[in-house]
Amino acid sequence: MDLSFQEIEGRLANRIRAHKLFANFDINSWIADFVGEKHWDAVLDVGCGNGNHLGIYLQHLTDTGRVVGLDRDVALLEEADARYPDAVGLELLAQSMDQPLPFADNTFDLVMSLFAIYNAKDPAATLREIHRVTRRGGQLVLVGSTINNANELFEFNERLTGQRIDERTKARSGRLADEFLPVVRELFHECNDEVLASYLTFPNRDEFLRYYCSTLLYEETAERMRFSRADLEAACTATNWERLSKEVLVITARKAP
Ligand SMILES: C[S@@+](CC[C@H](N)C(=O)[O-])C[C@H]1O[C@@H](n2cnc3c(N)ncnc32)[C@H](O)[C@@H]1O
C-alpha cells in the first residue's frame, strides 16, 4: 500500500499555526527541551517540511556544527530556506527518505523525524539508513500520531461525506507504533517510547473548518467530492468540533557506543 502524499502549499503551515495557537501541549517545547540539553555537531531532520523545527537545532549547535533538513518536497524546502536566510551551517536537501541517504556512516549525533517518518514506504530500509548515518552513541527522536489521533475529525468527516476512516489513513496513523517502533528496538541500543496526551481546542467553527480543510483527510475525501462551504458548516451543527485529540507517540533511541 503506497502511503506517501504530497503536501499542498499553505496547508502544512495552517496546521502548524493551529497547533501553536490551540494546543494544550506544545510539542515544540518538548523538542526544544530535548535538543537544548547539549550542543550538537551534526543534526539531520528527516521530512523537515517548511523548516518548522530547524531554528531549534540551529540554536544548539557547536561552533562548527551543521543541520541538514531533508524533504522530498522542493516547494516546502524553498519556504524553509526563506525562513532562515542568514543561517550558518544549514543545508537543505531535496530527497526522498525512501532512497539511500547520501551521507557517510556515523555522521550525525542527532537524527530527528517529526510527523514524517510514517510516510516511508519501507520502514526497515529507511531506519537502517538512519541507523547507519547516526554516530555511535548518537540519538534518534521520532514523533508522530497514534491510532487515537484525530478521531473526532474522522467522525466529522463521516458525518459530512458518509465515508468511514479508510484503510490507508488508519494504517498511516498506527504505523509509528506498529511498524517503526519494533525496528527501532531491534537496531538501536537503547529505546524508549512515550504517549503524550495532546489536544486542540478551537475557539470557533471557522478555525475548526480551517484546520479540517488543511488536512490530508479533507484532501482525499470531501475536497474530491466537492462539498460547499455551506455543507461543511451544516455538518458542524451536530458535531462536537470544539475539541480534537492529537495524541502523539515519542520514540527516543541511542545507537550503541
Ligand atoms: C506533516 S509534514 C511534517 C513536516 C515537519 N517535520 C514538521 O513537523 O513541521 C510531513 C513531511 O514529510 C515529507 N515527506 C513525505 N514523504 C516523504 C518522503 N518519502 N521523503 C522525504 N520527505 C517526505 C512531506 O513532504 C512533509 O514535508
PDB file of N, CA and C in Angstrom, residues 132-169:
ATOM      1  N   ARG A 132      22.563   3.775  10.144  1.00  0.00           N
ATOM      2  CA  ARG A 132      23.908   3.805   9.550  1.00  0.00           C
ATOM      3  C   ARG A 132      24.536   5.195   9.665  1.00  0.00           C
ATOM      4  N   VAL A 133      23.752   6.259   9.388  1.00  0.00           N
ATOM      5  CA  VAL A 133      24.326   7.614   9.382  1.00  0.00           C
ATOM      6  C   VAL A 133      24.369   8.242  10.781  1.00  0.00           C
ATOM      7  N   THR A 134      23.746   7.583  11.767  1.00  0.00           N
ATOM      8  CA  THR A 134      23.822   8.076  13.151  1.00  0.00           C
ATOM      9  C   THR A 134      25.177   7.671  13.739  1.00  0.00           C
ATOM     10  N   ARG A 135      25.807   8.621  14.453  1.00  0.00           N
ATOM     11  CA  ARG A 135      27.096   8.296  15.091  1.00  0.00           C
ATOM     12  C   ARG A 135      26.924   7.255  16.186  1.00  0.00           C
ATOM     13  N   ARG A 136      28.015   6.580  16.530  1.00  0.00           N
ATOM     14  CA  ARG A 136      27.976   5.680  17.688  1.00  0.00           C
ATOM     15  C   ARG A 136      27.656   6.528  18.920  1.00  0.00           C
ATOM     16  N   GLY A 137      26.688   6.130  19.691  1.00  0.00           N
ATOM     17  CA  GLY A 137      26.272   6.910  20.863  1.00  0.00           C
ATOM     18  C   GLY A 137      25.330   8.051  20.508  1.00  0.00           C
ATOM     19  N   GLY A 138      25.065   8.255  19.212  1.00  0.00           N
ATOM     20  CA  GLY A 138      24.172   9.332  18.767  1.00  0.00           C
ATOM     21  C   GLY A 138      22.711   9.003  19.042  1.00  0.00           C
ATOM     22  N   GLN A 139      21.870  10.030  18.948  1.00  0.00           N
ATOM     23  CA  GLN A 139      20.471   9.857  19.343  1.00  0.00           C
ATOM     24  C   GLN A 139      19.488  10.019  18.183  1.00  0.00           C
ATOM     25  N   LEU A 140      18.382   9.323  18.331  1.00  0.00           N
ATOM     26  CA  LEU A 140      17.294   9.390  17.345  1.00  0.00           C
ATOM     27  C   LEU A 140      16.014   9.786  18.070  1.00  0.00           C
ATOM     28  N   VAL A 141      15.235  10.703  17.472  1.00  0.00           N
ATOM     29  CA  VAL A 141      13.920  11.060  18.014  1.00  0.00           C
ATOM     30  C   VAL A 141      12.894  10.974  16.889  1.00  0.00           C
ATOM     31  N   LEU A 142      11.882  10.145  17.102  1.00  0.00           N
ATOM     32  CA  LEU A 142      10.777  10.044  16.130  1.00  0.00           C
ATOM     33  C   LEU A 142       9.490  10.469  16.839  1.00  0.00           C
ATOM     34  N   VAL A 143       8.756  11.389  16.238  1.00  0.00           N
ATOM     35  CA  VAL A 143       7.489  11.839  16.821  1.00  0.00           C
ATOM     36  C   VAL A 143       6.405  11.685  15.764  1.00  0.00           C
ATOM     37  N   GLY A 144       5.248  11.167  16.186  1.00  0.00           N
ATOM     38  CA  GLY A 144       4.151  11.040  15.217  1.00  0.00           C
ATOM     39  C   GLY A 144       2.847  10.690  15.907  1.00  0.00           C
ATOM     40  N   SER A 145       1.807  10.625  15.099  1.00  0.00           N
ATOM     41  CA  SER A 145       0.469  10.364  15.640  1.00  0.00           C
ATOM     42  C   SER A 145       0.316   8.923  16.095  1.00  0.00           C
ATOM     43  N   THR A 146      -0.642   8.727  17.013  1.00  0.00           N
ATOM     44  CA  THR A 146      -1.049   7.369  17.373  1.00  0.00           C
ATOM     45  C   THR A 146      -2.373   7.074  16.665  1.00  0.00           C
ATOM     46  N   ILE A 147      -2.849   5.869  16.839  1.00  0.00           N
ATOM     47  CA  ILE A 147      -4.109   5.447  16.220  1.00  0.00           C
ATOM     48  C   ILE A 147      -5.294   6.270  16.770  1.00  0.00           C
ATOM     49  N   ASN A 148      -5.115   6.867  17.975  1.00  0.00           N
ATOM     50  CA  ASN A 148      -6.207   7.668  18.569  1.00  0.00           C
ATOM     51  C   ASN A 148      -6.215   9.114  18.093  1.00  0.00           C
ATOM     52  N   ASN A 149      -5.223   9.463  17.264  1.00  0.00           N
ATOM     53  CA  ASN A 149      -5.092  10.850  16.844  1.00  0.00           C
ATOM     54  C   ASN A 149      -6.240  11.249  15.912  1.00  0.00           C
ATOM     55  N   ALA A 150      -6.898  12.355  16.250  1.00  0.00           N
ATOM     56  CA  ALA A 150      -7.893  12.985  15.364  1.00  0.00           C
ATOM     57  C   ALA A 150      -9.160  12.157  15.135  1.00  0.00           C
ATOM     58  N   ASN A 151      -9.538  11.338  16.117  1.00  0.00           N
ATOM     59  CA  ASN A 151     -10.768  10.548  15.966  1.00  0.00           C
ATOM     60  C   ASN A 151     -11.982  11.427  15.670  1.00  0.00           C
ATOM     61  N   GLU A 152     -12.046  12.579  16.379  1.00  0.00           N
ATOM     62  CA  GLU A 152     -13.204  13.473  16.201  1.00  0.00           C
ATOM     63  C   GLU A 152     -13.290  14.002  14.774  1.00  0.00           C
ATOM     64  N   LEU A 153     -12.121  14.163  14.157  1.00  0.00           N
ATOM     65  CA  LEU A 153     -12.082  14.662  12.780  1.00  0.00           C
ATOM     66  C   LEU A 153     -12.645  13.606  11.817  1.00  0.00           C
ATOM     67  N   PHE A 154     -12.341  12.347  12.121  1.00  0.00           N
ATOM     68  CA  PHE A 154     -12.872  11.265  11.280  1.00  0.00           C
ATOM     69  C   PHE A 154     -14.396  11.172  11.429  1.00  0.00           C
ATOM     70  N   GLU A 155     -14.881  11.423  12.680  1.00  0.00           N
ATOM     71  CA  GLU A 155     -16.333  11.410  12.899  1.00  0.00           C
ATOM     72  C   GLU A 155     -16.995  12.535  12.111  1.00  0.00           C
ATOM     73  N   PHE A 156     -16.391  13.720  12.161  1.00  0.00           N
ATOM     74  CA  PHE A 156     -16.927  14.861  11.414  1.00  0.00           C
ATOM     75  C   PHE A 156     -16.927  14.546   9.920  1.00  0.00           C
ATOM     76  N   ASN A 157     -15.826  13.987   9.457  1.00  0.00           N
ATOM     77  CA  ASN A 157     -15.690  13.677   8.039  1.00  0.00           C
ATOM     78  C   ASN A 157     -16.746  12.660   7.599  1.00  0.00           C
ATOM     79  N   GLU A 158     -17.023  11.712   8.494  1.00  0.00           N
ATOM     80  CA  GLU A 158     -18.020  10.692   8.161  1.00  0.00           C
ATOM     81  C   GLU A 158     -19.415  11.326   8.087  1.00  0.00           C
ATOM     82  N   ARG A 159     -19.679  12.256   9.026  1.00  0.00           N
ATOM     83  CA  ARG A 159     -20.985  12.927   9.002  1.00  0.00           C
ATOM     84  C   ARG A 159     -21.155  13.720   7.692  1.00  0.00           C
ATOM     85  N   LEU A 160     -20.068  14.345   7.279  1.00  0.00           N
ATOM     86  CA  LEU A 160     -20.103  15.174   6.071  1.00  0.00           C
ATOM     87  C   LEU A 160     -20.173  14.338   4.797  1.00  0.00           C
ATOM     88  N   THR A 161     -19.303  13.337   4.717  1.00  0.00           N
ATOM     89  CA  THR A 161     -19.120  12.644   3.431  1.00  0.00           C
ATOM     90  C   THR A 161     -19.771  11.263   3.397  1.00  0.00           C
ATOM     91  N   GLY A 162     -20.121  10.745   4.578  1.00  0.00           N
ATOM     92  CA  GLY A 162     -20.661   9.382   4.632  1.00  0.00           C
ATOM     93  C   GLY A 162     -19.562   8.331   4.554  1.00  0.00           C
ATOM     94  N   GLN A 163     -18.297   8.798   4.497  1.00  0.00           N
ATOM     95  CA  GLN A 163     -17.191   7.840   4.359  1.00  0.00           C
ATOM     96  C   GLN A 163     -16.527   7.583   5.701  1.00  0.00           C
ATOM     97  N   ARG A 164     -16.370   6.318   6.008  1.00  0.00           N
ATOM     98  CA  ARG A 164     -15.674   5.951   7.252  1.00  0.00           C
ATOM     99  C   ARG A 164     -14.180   6.128   7.045  1.00  0.00           C
ATOM    100  N   ILE A 165     -13.438   6.194   8.151  1.00  0.00           N
ATOM    101  CA  ILE A 165     -11.977   6.278   8.044  1.00  0.00           C
ATOM    102  C   ILE A 165     -11.490   5.135   7.143  1.00  0.00           C
ATOM    103  N   ASP A 166     -10.663   5.483   6.167  1.00  0.00           N
ATOM    104  CA  ASP A 166     -10.249   4.473   5.193  1.00  0.00           C
ATOM    105  C   ASP A 166      -9.010   3.734   5.687  1.00  0.00           C
ATOM    106  N   GLU A 167      -8.747   2.609   5.066  1.00  0.00           N
ATOM    107  CA  GLU A 167      -7.640   1.737   5.491  1.00  0.00           C
ATOM    108  C   GLU A 167      -6.288   2.440   5.402  1.00  0.00           C
ATOM    109  N   ARG A 168      -6.159   3.278   4.364  1.00  0.00           N
ATOM    110  CA  ARG A 168      -4.894   3.968   4.117  1.00  0.00           C
ATOM    111  C   ARG A 168      -4.584   4.927   5.281  1.00  0.00           C
ATOM    112  N   THR A 169      -5.617   5.688   5.683  1.00  0.00           N
ATOM    113  CA  THR A 169      -5.445   6.658   6.765  1.00  0.00           C
ATOM    114  C   THR A 169      -5.209   5.937   8.091  1.00  0.00           C
TER     115      THR A 169
END
